XYZ file of C-alpha atoms in Angstrom:
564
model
C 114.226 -24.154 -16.015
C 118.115 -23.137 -14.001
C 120.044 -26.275 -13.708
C 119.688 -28.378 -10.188
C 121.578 -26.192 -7.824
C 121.957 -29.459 -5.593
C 118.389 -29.577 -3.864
C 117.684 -33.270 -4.956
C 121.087 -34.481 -3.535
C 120.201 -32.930 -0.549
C 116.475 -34.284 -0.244
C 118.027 -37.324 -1.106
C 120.217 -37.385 2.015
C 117.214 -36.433 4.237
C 114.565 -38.785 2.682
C 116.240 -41.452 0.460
C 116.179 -42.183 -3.600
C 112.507 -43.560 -3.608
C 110.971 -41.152 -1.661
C 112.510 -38.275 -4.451
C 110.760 -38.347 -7.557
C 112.758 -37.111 -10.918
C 111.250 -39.409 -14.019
C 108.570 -37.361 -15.666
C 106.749 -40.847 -15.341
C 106.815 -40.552 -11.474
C 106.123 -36.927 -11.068
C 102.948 -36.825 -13.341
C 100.134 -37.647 -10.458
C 101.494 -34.568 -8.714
C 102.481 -32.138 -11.371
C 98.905 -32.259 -13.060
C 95.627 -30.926 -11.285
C 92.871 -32.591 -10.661
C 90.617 -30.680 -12.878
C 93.207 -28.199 -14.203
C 96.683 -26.727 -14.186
C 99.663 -28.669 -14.355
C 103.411 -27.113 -14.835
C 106.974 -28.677 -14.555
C 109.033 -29.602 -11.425
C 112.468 -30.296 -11.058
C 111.741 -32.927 -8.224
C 108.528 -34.268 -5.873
C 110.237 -34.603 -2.107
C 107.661 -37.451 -0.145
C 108.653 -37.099 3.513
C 107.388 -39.491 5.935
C 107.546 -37.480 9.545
C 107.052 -34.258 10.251
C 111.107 -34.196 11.026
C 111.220 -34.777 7.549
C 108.888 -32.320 6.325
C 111.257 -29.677 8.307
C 114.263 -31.364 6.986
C 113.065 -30.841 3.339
C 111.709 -27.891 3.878
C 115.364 -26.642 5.509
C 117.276 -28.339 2.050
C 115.066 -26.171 -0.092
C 115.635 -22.923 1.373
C 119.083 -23.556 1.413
C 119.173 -24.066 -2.068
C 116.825 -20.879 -2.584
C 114.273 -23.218 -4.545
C 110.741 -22.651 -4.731
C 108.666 -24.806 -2.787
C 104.881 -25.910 -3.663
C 103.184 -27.885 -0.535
C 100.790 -30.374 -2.048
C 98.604 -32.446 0.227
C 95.479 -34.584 -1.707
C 96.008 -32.681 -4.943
C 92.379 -32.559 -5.264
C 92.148 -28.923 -5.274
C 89.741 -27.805 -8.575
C 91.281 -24.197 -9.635
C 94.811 -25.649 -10.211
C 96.523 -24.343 -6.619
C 98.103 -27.109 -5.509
C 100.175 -28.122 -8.513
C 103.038 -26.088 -10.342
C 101.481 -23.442 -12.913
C 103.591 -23.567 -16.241
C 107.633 -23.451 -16.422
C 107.904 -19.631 -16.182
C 109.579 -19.408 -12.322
C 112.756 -18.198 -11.727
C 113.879 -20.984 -9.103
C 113.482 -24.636 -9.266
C 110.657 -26.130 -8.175
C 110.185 -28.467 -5.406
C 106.793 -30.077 -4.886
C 106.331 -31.467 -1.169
C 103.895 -33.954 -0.453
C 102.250 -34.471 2.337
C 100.086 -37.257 1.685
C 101.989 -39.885 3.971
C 102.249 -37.528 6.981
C 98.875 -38.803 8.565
C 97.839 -38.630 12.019
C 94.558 -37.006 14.043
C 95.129 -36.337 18.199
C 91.532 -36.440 19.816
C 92.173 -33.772 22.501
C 90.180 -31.783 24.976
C 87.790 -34.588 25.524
C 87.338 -34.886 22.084
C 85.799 -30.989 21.598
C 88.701 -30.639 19.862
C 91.510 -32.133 17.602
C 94.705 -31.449 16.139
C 95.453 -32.690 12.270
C 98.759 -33.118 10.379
C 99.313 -32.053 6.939
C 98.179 -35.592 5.247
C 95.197 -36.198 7.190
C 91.994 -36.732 5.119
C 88.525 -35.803 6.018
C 87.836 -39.257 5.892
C 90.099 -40.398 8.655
C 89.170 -37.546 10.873
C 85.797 -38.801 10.413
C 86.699 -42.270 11.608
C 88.864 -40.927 14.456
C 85.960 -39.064 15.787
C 83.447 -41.778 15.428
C 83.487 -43.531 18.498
C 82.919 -40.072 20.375
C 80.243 -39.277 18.958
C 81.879 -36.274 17.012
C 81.967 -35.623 13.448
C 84.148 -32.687 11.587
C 83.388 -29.700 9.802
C 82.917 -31.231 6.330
C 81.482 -34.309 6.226
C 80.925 -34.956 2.083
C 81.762 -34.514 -0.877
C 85.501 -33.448 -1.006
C 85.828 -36.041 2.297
C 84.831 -38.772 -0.614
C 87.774 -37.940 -2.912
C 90.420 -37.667 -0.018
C 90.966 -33.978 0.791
C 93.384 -33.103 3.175
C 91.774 -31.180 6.119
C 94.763 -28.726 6.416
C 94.056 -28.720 2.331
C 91.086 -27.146 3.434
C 91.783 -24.596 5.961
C 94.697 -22.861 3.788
C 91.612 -23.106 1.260
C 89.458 -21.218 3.277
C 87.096 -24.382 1.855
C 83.111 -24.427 2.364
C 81.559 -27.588 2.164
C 78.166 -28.459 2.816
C 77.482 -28.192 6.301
C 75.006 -25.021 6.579
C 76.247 -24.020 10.244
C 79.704 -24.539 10.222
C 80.701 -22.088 7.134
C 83.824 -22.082 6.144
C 86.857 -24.315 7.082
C 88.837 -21.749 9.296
C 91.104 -21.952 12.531
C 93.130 -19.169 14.385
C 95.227 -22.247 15.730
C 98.293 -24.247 14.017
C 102.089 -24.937 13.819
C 103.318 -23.894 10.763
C 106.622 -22.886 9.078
C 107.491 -19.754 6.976
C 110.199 -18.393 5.304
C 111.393 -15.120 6.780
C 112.219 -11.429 4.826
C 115.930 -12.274 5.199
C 115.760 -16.007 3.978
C 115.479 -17.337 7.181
C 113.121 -20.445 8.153
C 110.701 -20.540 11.698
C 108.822 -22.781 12.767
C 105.477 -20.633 14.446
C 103.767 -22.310 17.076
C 100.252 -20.518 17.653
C 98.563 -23.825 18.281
C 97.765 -22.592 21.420
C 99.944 -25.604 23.426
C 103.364 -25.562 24.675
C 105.388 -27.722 22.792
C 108.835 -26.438 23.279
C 111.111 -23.583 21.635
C 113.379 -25.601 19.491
C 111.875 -26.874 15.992
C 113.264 -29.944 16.948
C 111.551 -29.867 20.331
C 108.289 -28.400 18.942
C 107.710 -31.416 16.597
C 109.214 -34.191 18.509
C 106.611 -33.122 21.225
C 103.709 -32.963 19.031
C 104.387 -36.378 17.484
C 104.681 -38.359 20.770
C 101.726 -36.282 22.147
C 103.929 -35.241 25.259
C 102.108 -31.793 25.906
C 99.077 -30.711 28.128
C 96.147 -28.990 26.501
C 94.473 -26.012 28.046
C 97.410 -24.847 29.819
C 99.138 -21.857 27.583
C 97.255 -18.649 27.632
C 96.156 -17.862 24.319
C 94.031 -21.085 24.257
C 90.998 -19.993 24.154
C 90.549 -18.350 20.265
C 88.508 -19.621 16.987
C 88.840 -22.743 16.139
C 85.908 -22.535 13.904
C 83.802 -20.389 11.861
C 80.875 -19.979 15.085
C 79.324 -17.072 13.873
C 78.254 -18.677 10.459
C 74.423 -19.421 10.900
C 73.680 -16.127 12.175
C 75.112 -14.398 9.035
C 73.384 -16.905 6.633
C 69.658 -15.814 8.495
C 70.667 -12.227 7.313
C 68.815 -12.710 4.156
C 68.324 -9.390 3.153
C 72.059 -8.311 3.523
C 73.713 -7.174 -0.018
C 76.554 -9.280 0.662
C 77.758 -12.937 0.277
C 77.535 -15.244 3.296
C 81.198 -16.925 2.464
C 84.340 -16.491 -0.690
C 87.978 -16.625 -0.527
C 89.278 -13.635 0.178
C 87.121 -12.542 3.028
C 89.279 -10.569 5.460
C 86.782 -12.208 8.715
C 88.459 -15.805 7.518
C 92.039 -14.737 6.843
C 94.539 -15.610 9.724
C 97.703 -17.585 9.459
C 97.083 -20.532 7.760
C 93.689 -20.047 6.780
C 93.305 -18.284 3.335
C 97.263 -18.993 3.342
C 96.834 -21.000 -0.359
C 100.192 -22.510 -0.017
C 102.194 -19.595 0.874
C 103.526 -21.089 4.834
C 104.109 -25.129 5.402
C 101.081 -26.043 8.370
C 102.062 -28.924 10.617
C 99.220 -29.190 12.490
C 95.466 -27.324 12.639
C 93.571 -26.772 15.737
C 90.349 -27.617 14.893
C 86.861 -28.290 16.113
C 84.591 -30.952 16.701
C 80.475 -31.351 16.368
C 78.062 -33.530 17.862
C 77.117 -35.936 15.284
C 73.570 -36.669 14.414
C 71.803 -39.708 15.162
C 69.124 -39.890 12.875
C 68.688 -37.721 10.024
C 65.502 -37.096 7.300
C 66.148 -35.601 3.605
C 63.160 -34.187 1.651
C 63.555 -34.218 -2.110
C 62.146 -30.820 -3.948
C 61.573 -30.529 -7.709
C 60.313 -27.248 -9.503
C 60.146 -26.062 -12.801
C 60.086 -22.513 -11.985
C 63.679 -21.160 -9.794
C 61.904 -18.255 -8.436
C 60.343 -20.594 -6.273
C 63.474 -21.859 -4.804
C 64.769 -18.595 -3.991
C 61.450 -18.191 -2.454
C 61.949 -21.073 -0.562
C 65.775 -20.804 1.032
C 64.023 -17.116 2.457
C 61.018 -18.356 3.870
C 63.037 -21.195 5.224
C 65.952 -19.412 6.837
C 63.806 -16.828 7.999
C 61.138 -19.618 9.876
C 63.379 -22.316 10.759
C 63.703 -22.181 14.494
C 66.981 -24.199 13.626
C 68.703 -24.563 10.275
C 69.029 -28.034 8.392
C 71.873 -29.801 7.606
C 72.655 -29.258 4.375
C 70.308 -27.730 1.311
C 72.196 -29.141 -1.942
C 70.945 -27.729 -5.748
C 71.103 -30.240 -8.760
C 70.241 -28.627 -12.032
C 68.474 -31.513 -14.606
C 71.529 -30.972 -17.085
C 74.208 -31.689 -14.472
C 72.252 -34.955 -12.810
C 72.203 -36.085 -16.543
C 75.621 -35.582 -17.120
C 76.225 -37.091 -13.900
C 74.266 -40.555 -14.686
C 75.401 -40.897 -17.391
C 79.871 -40.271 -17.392
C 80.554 -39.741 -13.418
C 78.868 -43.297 -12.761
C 81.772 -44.795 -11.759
C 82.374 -42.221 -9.215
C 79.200 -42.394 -7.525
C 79.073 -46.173 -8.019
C 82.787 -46.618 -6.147
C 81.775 -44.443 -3.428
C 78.517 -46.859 -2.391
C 80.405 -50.254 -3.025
C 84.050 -49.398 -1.374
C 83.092 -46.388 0.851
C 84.303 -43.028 0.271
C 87.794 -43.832 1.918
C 89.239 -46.327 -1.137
C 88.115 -43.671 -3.775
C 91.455 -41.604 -3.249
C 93.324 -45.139 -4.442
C 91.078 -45.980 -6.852
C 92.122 -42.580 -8.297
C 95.605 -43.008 -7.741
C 95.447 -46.535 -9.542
C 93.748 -44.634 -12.714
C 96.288 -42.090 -13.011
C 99.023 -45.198 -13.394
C 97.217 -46.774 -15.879
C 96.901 -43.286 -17.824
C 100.616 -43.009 -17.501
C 101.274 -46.757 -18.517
C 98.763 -46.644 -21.843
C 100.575 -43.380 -22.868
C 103.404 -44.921 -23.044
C 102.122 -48.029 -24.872
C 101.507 -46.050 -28.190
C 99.066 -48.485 -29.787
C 95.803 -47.187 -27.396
C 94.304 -44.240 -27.463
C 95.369 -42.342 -24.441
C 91.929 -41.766 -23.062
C 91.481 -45.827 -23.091
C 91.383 -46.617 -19.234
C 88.318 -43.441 -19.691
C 86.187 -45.592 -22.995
C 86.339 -48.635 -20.880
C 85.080 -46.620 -17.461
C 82.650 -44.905 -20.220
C 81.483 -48.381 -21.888
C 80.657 -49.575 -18.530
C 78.661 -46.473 -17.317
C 76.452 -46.529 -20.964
C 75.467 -50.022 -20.634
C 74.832 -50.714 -16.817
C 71.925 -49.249 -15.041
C 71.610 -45.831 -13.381
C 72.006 -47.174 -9.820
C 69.576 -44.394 -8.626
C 65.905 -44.807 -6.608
C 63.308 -44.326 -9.428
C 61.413 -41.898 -7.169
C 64.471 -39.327 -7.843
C 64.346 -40.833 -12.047
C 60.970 -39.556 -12.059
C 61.279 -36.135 -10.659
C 64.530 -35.808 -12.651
C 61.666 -36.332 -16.075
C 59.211 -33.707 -14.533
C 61.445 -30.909 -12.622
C 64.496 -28.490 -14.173
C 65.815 -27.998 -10.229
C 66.477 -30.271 -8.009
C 66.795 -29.669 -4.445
C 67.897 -31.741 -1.309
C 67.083 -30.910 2.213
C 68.399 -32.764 5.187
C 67.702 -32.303 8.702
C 67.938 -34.001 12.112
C 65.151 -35.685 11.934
C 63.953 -34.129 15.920
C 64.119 -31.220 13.337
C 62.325 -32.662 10.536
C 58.681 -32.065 11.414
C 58.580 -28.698 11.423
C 60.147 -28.535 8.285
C 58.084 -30.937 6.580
C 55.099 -28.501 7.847
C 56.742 -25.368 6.270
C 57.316 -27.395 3.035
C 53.551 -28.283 3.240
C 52.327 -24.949 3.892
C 54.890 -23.145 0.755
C 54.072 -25.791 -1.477
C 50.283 -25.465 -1.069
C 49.422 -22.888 -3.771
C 53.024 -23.412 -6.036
C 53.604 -25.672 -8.705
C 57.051 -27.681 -6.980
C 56.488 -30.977 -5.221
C 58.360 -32.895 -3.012
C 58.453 -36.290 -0.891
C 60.188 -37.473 2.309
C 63.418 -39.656 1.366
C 63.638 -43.083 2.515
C 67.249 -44.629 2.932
C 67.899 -45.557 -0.112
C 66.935 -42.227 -1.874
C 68.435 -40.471 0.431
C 71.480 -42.273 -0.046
C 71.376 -42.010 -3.782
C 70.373 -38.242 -3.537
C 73.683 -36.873 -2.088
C 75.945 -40.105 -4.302
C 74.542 -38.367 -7.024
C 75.251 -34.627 -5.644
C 78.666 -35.789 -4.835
C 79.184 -36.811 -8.566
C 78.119 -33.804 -9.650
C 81.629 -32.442 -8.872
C 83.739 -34.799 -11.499
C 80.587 -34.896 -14.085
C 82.210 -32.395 -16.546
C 85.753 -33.741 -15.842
C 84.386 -37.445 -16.923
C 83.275 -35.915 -20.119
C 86.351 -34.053 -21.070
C 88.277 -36.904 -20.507
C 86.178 -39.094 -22.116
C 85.884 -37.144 -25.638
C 89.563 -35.929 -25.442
C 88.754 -32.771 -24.763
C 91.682 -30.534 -22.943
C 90.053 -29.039 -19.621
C 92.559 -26.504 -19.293
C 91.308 -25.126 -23.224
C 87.705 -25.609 -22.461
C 86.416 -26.245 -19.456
C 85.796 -23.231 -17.567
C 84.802 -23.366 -14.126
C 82.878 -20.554 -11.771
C 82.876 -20.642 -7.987
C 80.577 -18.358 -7.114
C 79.496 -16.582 -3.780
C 76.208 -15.006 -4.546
C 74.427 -11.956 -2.384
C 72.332 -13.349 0.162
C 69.182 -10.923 -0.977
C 69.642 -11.975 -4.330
C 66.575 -12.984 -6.390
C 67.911 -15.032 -9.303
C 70.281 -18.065 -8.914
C 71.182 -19.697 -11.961
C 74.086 -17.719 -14.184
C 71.716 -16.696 -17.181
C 74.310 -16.086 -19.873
C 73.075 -13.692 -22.997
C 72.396 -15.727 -26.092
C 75.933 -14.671 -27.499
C 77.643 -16.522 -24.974
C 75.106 -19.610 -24.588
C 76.020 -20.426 -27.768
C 79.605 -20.538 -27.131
C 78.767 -23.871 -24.547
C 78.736 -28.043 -25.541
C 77.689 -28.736 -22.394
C 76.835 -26.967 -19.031
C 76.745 -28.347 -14.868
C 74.782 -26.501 -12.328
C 75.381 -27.844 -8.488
C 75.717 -25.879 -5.609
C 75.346 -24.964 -1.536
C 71.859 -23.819 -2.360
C 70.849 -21.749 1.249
C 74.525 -20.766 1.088
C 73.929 -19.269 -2.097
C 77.140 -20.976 -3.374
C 77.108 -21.683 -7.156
C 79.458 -24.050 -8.874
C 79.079 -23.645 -12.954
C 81.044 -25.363 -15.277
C 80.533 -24.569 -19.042
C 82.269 -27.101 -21.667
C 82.802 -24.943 -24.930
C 82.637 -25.818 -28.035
C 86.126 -26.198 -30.216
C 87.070 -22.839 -31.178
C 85.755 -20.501 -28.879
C 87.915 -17.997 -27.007
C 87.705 -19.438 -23.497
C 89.494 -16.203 -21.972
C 87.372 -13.817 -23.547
C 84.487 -16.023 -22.714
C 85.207 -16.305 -18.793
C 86.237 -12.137 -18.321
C 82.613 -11.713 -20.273
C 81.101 -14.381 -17.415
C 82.798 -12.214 -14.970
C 81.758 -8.790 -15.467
C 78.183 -10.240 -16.094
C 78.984 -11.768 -12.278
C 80.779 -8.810 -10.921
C 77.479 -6.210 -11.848
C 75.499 -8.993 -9.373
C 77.895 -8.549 -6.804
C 78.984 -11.828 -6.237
C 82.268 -12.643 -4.955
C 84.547 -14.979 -6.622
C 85.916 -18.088 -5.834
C 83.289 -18.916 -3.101
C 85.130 -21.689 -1.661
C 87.736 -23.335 -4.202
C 90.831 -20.888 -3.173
C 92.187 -18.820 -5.879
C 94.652 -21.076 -7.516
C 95.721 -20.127 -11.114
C 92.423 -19.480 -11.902
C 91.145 -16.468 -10.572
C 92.423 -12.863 -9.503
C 93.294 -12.726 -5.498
C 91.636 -9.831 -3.353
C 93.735 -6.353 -2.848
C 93.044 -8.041 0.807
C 94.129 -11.751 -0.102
C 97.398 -10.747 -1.532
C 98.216 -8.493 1.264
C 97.630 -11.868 3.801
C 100.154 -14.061 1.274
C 102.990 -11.213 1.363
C 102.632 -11.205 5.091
C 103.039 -14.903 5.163
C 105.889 -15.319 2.478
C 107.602 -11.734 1.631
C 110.274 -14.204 -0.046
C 107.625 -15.385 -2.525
C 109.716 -18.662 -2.404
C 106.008 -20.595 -1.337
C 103.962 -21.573 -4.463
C 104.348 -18.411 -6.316
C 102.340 -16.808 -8.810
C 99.139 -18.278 -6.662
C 95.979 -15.747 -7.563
C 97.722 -14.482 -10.400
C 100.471 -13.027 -8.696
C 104.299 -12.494 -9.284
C 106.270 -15.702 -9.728
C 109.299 -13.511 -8.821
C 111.592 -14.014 -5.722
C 110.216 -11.000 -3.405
C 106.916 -10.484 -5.614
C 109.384 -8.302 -8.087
C-alpha cells in the first residue's frame, strides 16, 4: 500500500475525525464481507448528506484514490468490500449507511431512494399506501440497501417482479480525463449545478412528471411473461444480462447512485402458503411446468428447502430466524452490527477463543427448542424437498385445485399453511441464507478457504434441479445447503469442504459441470470477487468508469488505473 497522498486530511475537513475511520479496530465491520472477501483500506469516509457524499467523493478524485461505495455490506460474493492489498491507489471505502431517506412520489406509484435506504424502511414508508416494494424478504431482513440492489442487478423472491432494475437515478462518475459529473437521468428536473441537483432533491423542491424522458422502466415489467416461457433454453434472470444493464443497474460499484427511481406494487391483503414435500425432484420440476403453464395468474413466491439445508438451518442459524420473529426484521441489521463489536473486542482479549460470542449463540441454539410448527418437523422426517407456495389467497383456490389434481396419482403431499406455519415456513427459508456461514464460524472454519458458494440461473426447460456432483467431488464436501427461487429456477448451493481439498480446482470442476447445463452464473448475487464478469458486463463497467478508479478488480477484472 503507497503512503496517504493526503485523502484522509481532506475527508477529514469535509466530514470530521469520527466520521473517518483509520484504526484497523474501526475499519473491520466494513473491510470484511459478509460471507466472504475482505482486503485492506487506507481509510472508511461515513458521510452524513448527500453534500457530503459529493464532497468525499470530490477529495478522493483529487487525490486519484480508489474509491469502493459500500452501502449494507451484506452483499454474499465479496463486492462490496476491498479484495486483497494488490491496488495501485489507496483505497477509500464510502459508506452509505447513514444517508437514509425514501420520497413517496407520483401518488405513491412511485418512489425515489438514497444510497442508505434499506428494504425495510421502504417497506414501512410505503405501508400506509397500501404499496409494498420489489423485494419484500429475505435480504430486506438483514438490511440491504435498495440501491445495493439495483447496482446488483438483485432477484429476490417476488415471482413477477424479476430482477431489481431501473432506467432512472442520479448518480456520479468519474470521467476518461479524471473529471467528476454528477448525471441526472432520474427523469426530474433538479437543476444543472451538483450543488443545485442535490440541494433540490434533499428538500424535495422539484415537480414530478414534468421533464420529458419520464416515462421509461422503472421496473423489470416484462418478467412474468418470460418466466411462463417454460420451454425456452435460456435462464429467466443472472447478472450479466444485457436486457437489465443500464446505468446503475448491473453497475457493481463502478458509478456513486444518489437516488433510484423505482416502483411501487399493490400490496396484498390476505395471502395463503401451501407446504409441498416429495421424495422424488422430478416431481417438482413437474410441478413449477404444470403450474406456470395453468396458473391463470402466478403466485407470490415458490421457495425450495432441501432437508440438509433446513437441518443445518435449525440447528446453527437459530438465532437468525429466532431474532427476526421476536425484534422484527428491521433490528437484525444492529443486532449484527453489535456481534461484529464483540468479535472485535474478544480478539483482542487473548484469553477467549475468537469464535466465543459464536459457542455461546451455538450453546443456545443446541439446547433451546426448534421454534418451528411441528406440521413442517414432520414433513421435514418424511420428504428430501421442501417446497413453499404462496399466493393471494383470491388466488389460492385454484391453486389448491391444481395441487389436488397433480398430486392425485404422485407420491408428494402437501397441506394448506395456517399462520403460524406459514410464518415459520419462510423464517426458516430466510435462515437458510446464513446456515453455512453459522457453521463456519462456529467450528473455525475460514469461509474464504472453504466455503464455496454457487448462484445459479438455471434454463427454464431444464429437467433436473439439484447440482448432482460426480462421486469424486461429493466426497470433497463436510457439509452441503440447497435453497433457492424454485419457479425462477434460481439455485443457491453452498458446499463446506473438508480440510485439505483444493477449493479452486473444486469450484472450476462445479463450473464446467454447470456451464455444459447452460446455466448462467451468478443468478442474482452480482459478480463480486467471486465469479468471472460477462464479455457484456465488463463492457457496461468500462462505460461507467474508463478510470477504473470505482471498486476495481470487481468480476475479476484489472485493479489497474484505466483497466491496464
Amino acid at each position: 500500500m503507497v503512503k496517504d497522498s493526503g485523502v484522509i486530511t481532506r475527508l477529514e475537513q469535509v466530514l470530521g475525525k469520527e466520521q473517518v475511520l483509520t484504526s484497523e479496530d474501526s475499519k473491520a465491520y466494513y473491510t470484511k464481507g459478509f460471507r466472504v472477501g475482505g482486503g485492506n483500506a487506507l481509510a472508511v469516509a461515513i458521510p452524513q448528506t448527500l453534500m457530503q457524499l459529493w464532497q468525499v467523493l470530490q477529495a478522493c478524485v483529487a487525490c486519484d484514490t480508489i474509491i469502493l461505495m459500500q452501502a449494507a455490506n451484506t452483499g454474499v460474493t465479496g463486492g462490496s468490500t476491498p479484495d486483497g492489498a494488490d491496488y495501485d491507489r489507496e483505497v477509500v471505502i464510502v459508506s452509505t449507511r447513514r444517508l437514509k431517506g425514501v420520497q413517496v412520489i407520483d401518488q405513491a406509484r412511485q418512489v425515489l431512494a438514497f444510497p442508505g435506504s434499506t428494504l425495510t424502511e421502504l417497506e414501512k414508508a410505503l405501508l400506509p399506501h397500501g404499496k409494498e416494494p420489489h423485494s419484500v424478504i429475505g435480504s430486506s431482513c438483514i438490511g440491504a440497501s435498495v440501491i445495493g440492489g439495483v447496482c446488483n442487478n438483485s432477484g429476490g423472491s417476488l415471482i413477477r417482479r424479476g430482477p431489481a432494475f431501473t432506467e432512472k437515478s442520479l448518480f456520479a462518475r468519474i470521467n476518461a480525463d479524471g473529471s467528476l459529473q454528477l448525471v441526472n437521468h432520474l427523469g426530474i428536473e433538479l437543476g444543472s449545478t451538483p450543488e443545485e441537483m442535490i440541494a433540490n432533491l434533499e428538500s424535495q423542491q422539484f415537480t414530478t412528471g414534468t421533464a420529458p424522458d419520464w416515462e421509461g422502466k422503472i421496473w423489470a415489467d416484462d418478467y412474468a411473461a418470460i418466466l411462463r416461457n417454460v420451454d425456452a433454453d435460456t435462464p429467466t434472470r443472472y447478472n450479466g444480462n444485457v436486457q437489465y444493464l443500464h446505468d446503475s443497474s448491473g453497475s457493481a460499484g463502478k458509478i456513486a447512485v444518489f437516488a433510484v427511481r423505482l416502483s411501487t406494487f399493490d400490496a396484498s391483503d390476505r395471502t395463503r402458503t401451501f407446504y409441498i414435500g416429495t421424495n422424488d425432484e422430478t416431481e417438482l420440476v413437474a410441478l413449477r411446468r404444470y403450474l406456470l403453464e395453468g396458473l391463470s395468474e402466478l403466485p407470490l413466491q415458490a421457495e425450495y428447502i432441501h432437508r440438509d439445508a433446513f437441518d443445518l438451518t435449525v440447528r446453527y442459524a437459530k438465532h437468525m430466524y429466532w431474532a427476526i420473529n421476536r425484534f422484527g426484521p428491521e433490528a437484525l441489521p444492529q443486532l449484527m452490527a453489535n456481534k461484529a463489536k464483540w468479535d472485535i473486542r474478544v480478539k483482542n482479549l487473548k484469553v477467549l477463543p475468537a469464535n466465543f460470542v459464536d459457542k455461546v449463540l451455538q450453546f443456545a441454539n443446541n439446547v433451546t427448542p426448534k421454534g418451528v410448527a411441528p406440521r413442517i418437523l414432520d414433513y421435514r422426517e418424511r420428504f428430501e424437498h421442501h417446497l413453499m407456495i404462496k399466493a393471494e389467497a383470491r388466488h389460492a383456490d385454484e391453486l389448491q385445485r391444481l395441487l389436488d389434481t397433480f398430486f392425485s396419482d404422485r407420491s408428494g403431499q402437501y397441506f394448506a399453511c395456517d399462520a403460524r406455519e406459514e410464518r415459520d415456513a419462510f423464517l426458516v427459508r430466510f435462515g437458510v441464507g446464513g446456515c453455512t456461514i453459522s457453521y463456519c464460524d462456529y467450528k473455525g472454519i475460514n469461509t474464504d478457504q472453504r466455503l464455496i458458494a454457487f448462484d445459479v440461473a438455471l434454463r427454464r426447460n431444464d429437467t433436473e434441479w439439484r447440482i448432482k456432483l460426480p462421486q469424486a467431488l461429493q466426497d470433497q464436501v463436510l457439509e452441503d445447503s440447497c435453497c433457492g427461487h424454485f419457479f425462477c429456477f434460481v439455485n443457491h448451493q453452498d458446499y463446506i469442504l473438508k480440510p485439505g481439498v483444493d477449493a479452486l480446482a473444486f469450484k472450476h470442476d462445479v463450473l464446467e459441470y454447470l456451464d455444459r447445463r447452460g446455466a448462467k452464473y451468478p443468478a442474482e448475487h452480482n459478480v463480486g470477487h467471486l465469479y468471472h464478469a460477462s464479455c457484456e458486463h465488463e463492457s457496461h463497467m468500462r462505460q461507467l468508469d474508463p478510470t477504473n478508479s470505482c471498486n476495481p478488480g470487481i468480476g475479476k477484472t484489472s485493479k489497474k488505473k484505466f483497466w491496464q
